[in-house]
Amino acid sequence: MERSADTFYREFQVCILEIDYIHMKLHFRTLGEGYPMIVLHGVFGSSDNWQTVGKDFADTYKVYLIDLRNHGKSPHSDVFNYDVMAEDLRELLHDEKLKEAYLIGHSMGGKVAMNFATKYPEKVKKLIVVDIAPKHYPPHHQQIFKGFKSVELNKLRNRKDADDQMASIISNFGIRQFILKNLEREKDGNFKWKLNLKAIEKAAEEIGVGLEKKAANFKGDTLFVAGSKSNYILEKDHELIRSFFPKATILTIEGAGHWVHAEKPKELQTVVSNFII
């Protein structure tokens, strides 16, 4: 029986998607020497955001600061979900000949870490999840997307121009500076966004999905760290957390919002160090 043109096209697309994620080589940098510790940033972030905490951990561990797909210096792809991001991470461990590692993930990176740990528990020595729960979060980055789109890249003379343009959309200076870390000047002097904004916006629902009910439990030692000023991990989420991670310890860092590593780096380093010793 002959295949229709639509059927052939769908099969071709599936083939392309499979090739795409199998061959995704993530950009990363390493700090220090010792037992491997892998750090995964959140949405709109990059490995740069974790340098301060990474340097502290580098006194004891070999710290891998990762750029997840569509972020930082890692390749871009239209395929953007937790399944493929977990596979990207598996490939990185394989390439680096790492049998297991401490795994830290913040926000979206925390969900990548959770997905990876439930799929490949033998590769995770201990799991640390920063300010995210395994539940569904509705899309809530609309204002940040508007902030990105408010910047007219072809009219920029410098980074301050971008900040001025974005200020009418996003009043918080700290958030603007976080976003503008994604701005990069090309060799010809023009500016571009390092991240794949189109793919990330298209996958806004995917970024918020919870851990699948069918996902296996991760029975290893797990630490969830919440910011006291953040509403990402609520007390009512604790039962759900322990349904997937029965050995979870849940701690709160006072005075921290969602970006715990930026707002309270020393406190985060202390609680993580105490947990993995």
C-alpha positions as CSV (number, residue, x, y, z in Angstrom):
1,M,0.0,0.0,0.0
2,E,1.5,3.4,-1.0
3,R,2.0,6.0,1.6
4,S,0.4,9.4,1.1
5,A,2.4,12.5,0.8
6,D,1.2,13.6,4.3
7,T,2.3,10.3,5.8
8,F,5.7,10.5,4.2
9,Y,6.1,14.1,5.4
10,R,5.2,13.1,9.0
11,E,7.7,10.2,9.0
12,F,10.4,12.5,7.6
13,Q,9.7,15.0,10.3
14,V,10.0,12.4,13.0
15,C,13.3,11.2,11.5
16,I,14.6,14.8,11.6
17,L,13.5,15.3,15.2
18,E,15.3,12.1,16.3
19,I,18.5,13.1,14.5
20,D,18.2,16.5,16.1
21,Y,18.2,15.5,19.7
22,I,20.6,12.5,19.4
23,H,23.3,14.8,18.0
24,M,22.8,17.7,20.4
25,K,26.2,18.5,22.0
26,L,25.7,21.0,24.9
27,H,28.2,23.7,25.5
28,F,29.6,23.7,29.0
29,R,32.5,25.0,31.1
30,T,34.3,23.3,34.0
31,L,35.7,24.7,37.2
32,G,37.9,22.9,39.7
33,E,38.8,19.2,40.1
34,G,37.2,16.4,42.1
35,Y,33.9,14.5,42.1
36,P,31.7,15.8,39.3
37,M,28.9,18.2,40.0
38,I,26.6,19.2,37.1
39,V,24.6,22.5,37.3
40,L,21.6,23.3,35.1
41,H,20.2,26.9,34.8
42,G,16.6,28.0,34.4
43,V,14.8,29.3,31.4
44,F,16.4,32.4,29.8
45,G,19.5,31.7,31.8
46,S,22.9,30.2,30.9
47,S,26.0,28.7,32.6
48,D,27.2,32.3,33.2
49,N,24.4,32.8,35.9
50,W,26.0,30.1,38.1
51,Q,29.7,31.2,38.0
52,T,29.7,32.7,41.6
53,V,28.3,29.5,43.2
54,G,30.3,27.3,40.8
55,K,33.5,28.9,41.9
56,D,32.7,28.2,45.5
57,F,32.0,24.5,44.8
58,A,35.1,24.3,42.6
59,D,37.3,24.2,45.7
60,T,36.0,20.7,46.3
61,Y,34.3,19.4,43.1
62,K,34.7,19.5,39.4
63,V,31.8,21.7,38.5
64,Y,30.2,21.4,35.1
65,L,28.2,24.6,34.2
66,I,25.9,23.6,31.4
67,D,24.1,25.7,28.7
68,L,20.9,23.8,28.0
69,R,19.7,23.6,24.4
70,N,18.5,26.9,22.9
71,H,20.4,28.8,25.6
72,G,23.8,30.3,26.0
73,K,26.3,28.8,23.5
74,S,24.5,25.5,23.1
75,P,23.0,24.7,19.7
76,H,19.5,25.8,18.8
77,S,16.6,23.4,17.9
78,D,12.9,23.6,17.3
79,V,12.5,20.6,19.5
80,F,12.4,21.7,23.1
81,N,11.0,19.6,25.9
82,Y,12.1,17.7,29.0
83,D,12.6,14.4,27.3
84,V,15.1,15.7,24.8
85,M,16.9,17.8,27.4
86,A,17.3,14.8,29.6
87,E,18.8,12.9,26.7
88,D,21.1,15.9,26.0
89,L,22.4,15.5,29.6
90,R,22.8,11.7,29.2
91,E,24.9,12.2,26.2
92,L,27.1,14.8,28.0
93,L,27.7,12.3,30.8
94,H,28.6,9.6,28.3
95,D,30.9,11.9,26.3
96,E,32.7,13.0,29.6
97,K,32.9,9.4,30.8
98,L,31.0,10.2,34.0
99,K,29.4,7.2,35.6
100,E,27.5,9.4,38.1
101,A,27.5,13.0,39.4
102,Y,25.9,15.4,41.8
103,L,23.1,17.1,39.9
104,I,21.8,20.6,40.7
105,G,19.0,22.2,38.7
106,H,17.3,25.6,39.1
107,S,13.7,26.2,37.9
108,M,13.5,24.8,34.4
109,G,16.9,23.2,35.0
110,G,15.4,21.6,38.1
111,K,12.8,20.0,36.0
112,V,15.4,18.7,33.6
113,A,17.3,17.3,36.6
114,M,14.1,15.7,38.0
115,N,13.3,14.1,34.7
116,F,16.9,12.8,34.3
117,A,17.0,11.4,37.8
118,T,13.8,9.4,37.4
119,K,15.0,8.0,34.0
120,Y,18.6,7.4,34.9
121,P,18.8,7.1,38.7
122,E,22.1,5.2,38.6
123,K,23.8,8.3,37.1
124,V,22.8,10.6,40.0
125,K,24.8,10.5,43.2
126,K,22.5,13.1,44.9
127,L,19.9,15.4,43.4
128,I,19.5,19.1,44.4
129,V,16.5,21.0,43.0
130,V,16.3,24.8,43.5
131,D,13.0,26.5,43.7
132,I,10.8,24.4,41.5
133,A,8.3,21.5,42.3
134,P,7.4,18.6,40.0
135,K,4.0,20.1,39.4
136,H,2.4,21.9,36.4
137,Y,3.0,25.7,36.2
138,P,0.9,27.7,33.8
139,P,2.8,29.9,31.3
140,H,3.8,33.0,33.2
141,H,6.7,34.5,31.3
142,Q,4.6,36.6,28.9
143,Q,6.1,39.9,30.2
144,I,9.6,38.7,29.7
145,F,8.9,37.7,26.2
146,K,7.4,41.2,25.6
147,G,10.6,42.6,27.1
148,F,12.7,40.7,24.6
149,K,10.6,41.8,21.7
150,S,10.6,45.5,22.8
151,V,14.3,45.6,21.9
152,E,15.0,46.8,18.3
153,L,18.3,45.0,17.7
154,N,19.1,46.8,14.5
155,K,18.9,50.2,16.3
156,L,21.2,49.3,19.2
157,R,24.5,51.2,19.7
158,N,25.2,49.6,23.0
159,R,23.7,47.6,25.9
160,K,22.3,50.7,27.6
161,D,20.2,51.3,24.5
162,A,18.7,47.8,25.0
163,D,18.1,48.5,28.7
164,D,16.4,51.8,27.9
165,Q,14.1,50.2,25.3
166,M,13.1,47.4,27.7
167,A,12.5,49.6,30.7
168,S,9.0,50.6,29.5
169,I,8.0,46.9,29.6
170,I,10.0,45.6,32.5
171,S,10.5,48.1,35.4
172,N,12.6,45.8,37.5
173,F,16.3,46.6,36.8
174,G,17.6,43.2,38.1
175,I,15.3,41.3,35.8
176,R,16.3,43.5,32.9
177,Q,20.0,42.8,33.6
178,F,19.3,39.1,33.8
179,I,17.6,39.1,30.4
180,L,20.3,41.3,28.8
181,K,22.9,38.7,29.6
182,N,21.5,37.0,26.5
183,L,22.5,40.0,24.3
184,E,25.6,39.4,22.2
185,R,27.5,41.7,19.8
186,E,28.5,40.0,16.6
187,K,31.8,40.6,14.7
188,D,30.1,43.1,12.4
189,G,29.1,45.2,15.4
190,N,25.4,44.3,15.3
191,F,23.6,42.7,18.2
192,K,21.7,39.4,18.5
193,W,20.1,37.2,21.2
194,K,22.2,34.2,22.1
195,L,19.1,32.1,23.0
196,N,16.5,30.7,20.6
197,L,13.7,33.0,21.6
198,K,11.2,31.7,19.0
199,A,11.6,28.0,20.1
200,I,11.4,28.9,23.8
201,E,8.2,31.0,23.4
202,K,6.6,28.2,21.3
203,A,7.4,25.7,24.1
204,A,6.0,27.9,26.9
205,E,3.4,25.2,27.8
206,E,6.1,22.5,27.7
207,I,8.3,24.4,30.1
208,G,5.5,24.4,32.7
209,V,4.6,20.7,32.5
210,G,4.8,18.6,35.6
211,L,6.5,15.3,36.1
212,E,4.5,12.5,34.5
213,K,2.4,10.5,37.0
214,K,3.9,7.4,35.3
215,A,7.4,8.5,36.0
216,A,9.5,6.3,38.3
217,N,10.4,7.5,41.7
218,F,14.0,8.6,42.4
219,K,14.9,6.8,45.6
220,G,18.2,8.5,46.0
221,D,19.0,11.4,48.4
222,T,17.3,14.6,47.2
223,L,17.3,18.2,48.4
224,F,14.7,20.7,47.4
225,V,15.7,24.3,48.2
226,A,13.0,27.1,48.2
227,G,13.3,30.8,48.5
228,S,11.1,32.3,51.3
229,K,10.0,35.1,49.0
230,S,9.1,32.8,46.2
231,N,5.8,31.0,45.5
232,Y,7.3,28.3,43.3
233,I,7.4,25.7,46.1
234,L,4.4,25.8,48.5
235,E,3.8,23.8,51.6
236,K,1.0,22.0,49.9
237,D,3.5,20.8,47.2
238,H,5.5,18.8,49.8
239,E,3.4,15.7,49.5
240,L,3.7,15.7,45.7
241,I,7.5,16.2,46.0
242,R,7.8,13.2,48.2
243,S,5.6,11.0,46.0
244,F,8.3,11.2,43.4
245,F,11.3,11.7,45.7
246,P,10.6,9.8,48.9
247,K,13.9,10.7,50.5
248,A,13.5,14.4,49.8
249,T,14.6,17.0,52.3
250,I,12.9,20.4,51.8
251,L,14.6,23.5,53.0
252,T,13.8,27.2,52.7
253,I,16.4,30.0,52.4
254,E,15.2,33.1,54.2
255,G,15.2,36.3,52.2
256,A,15.6,34.6,48.8
257,G,13.2,34.9,45.9
258,H,13.1,32.6,42.9
259,W,16.7,33.3,41.9
260,V,18.2,31.8,45.0
261,H,21.7,31.4,43.6
262,A,21.9,35.1,42.6
263,E,20.3,36.5,45.8
264,K,21.7,34.2,48.5
265,P,24.7,32.4,46.9
266,K,26.6,31.8,50.1
267,E,23.5,30.4,51.9
268,L,22.8,28.1,49.0
269,Q,26.4,26.9,48.9
270,T,26.2,26.1,52.6
271,V,23.0,24.1,52.5
272,V,24.0,22.2,49.4
273,S,27.5,21.4,50.9
274,N,26.0,20.2,54.1
275,F,23.6,18.0,52.2
276,I,26.2,16.3,49.9
277,I,28.9,15.7,52.5
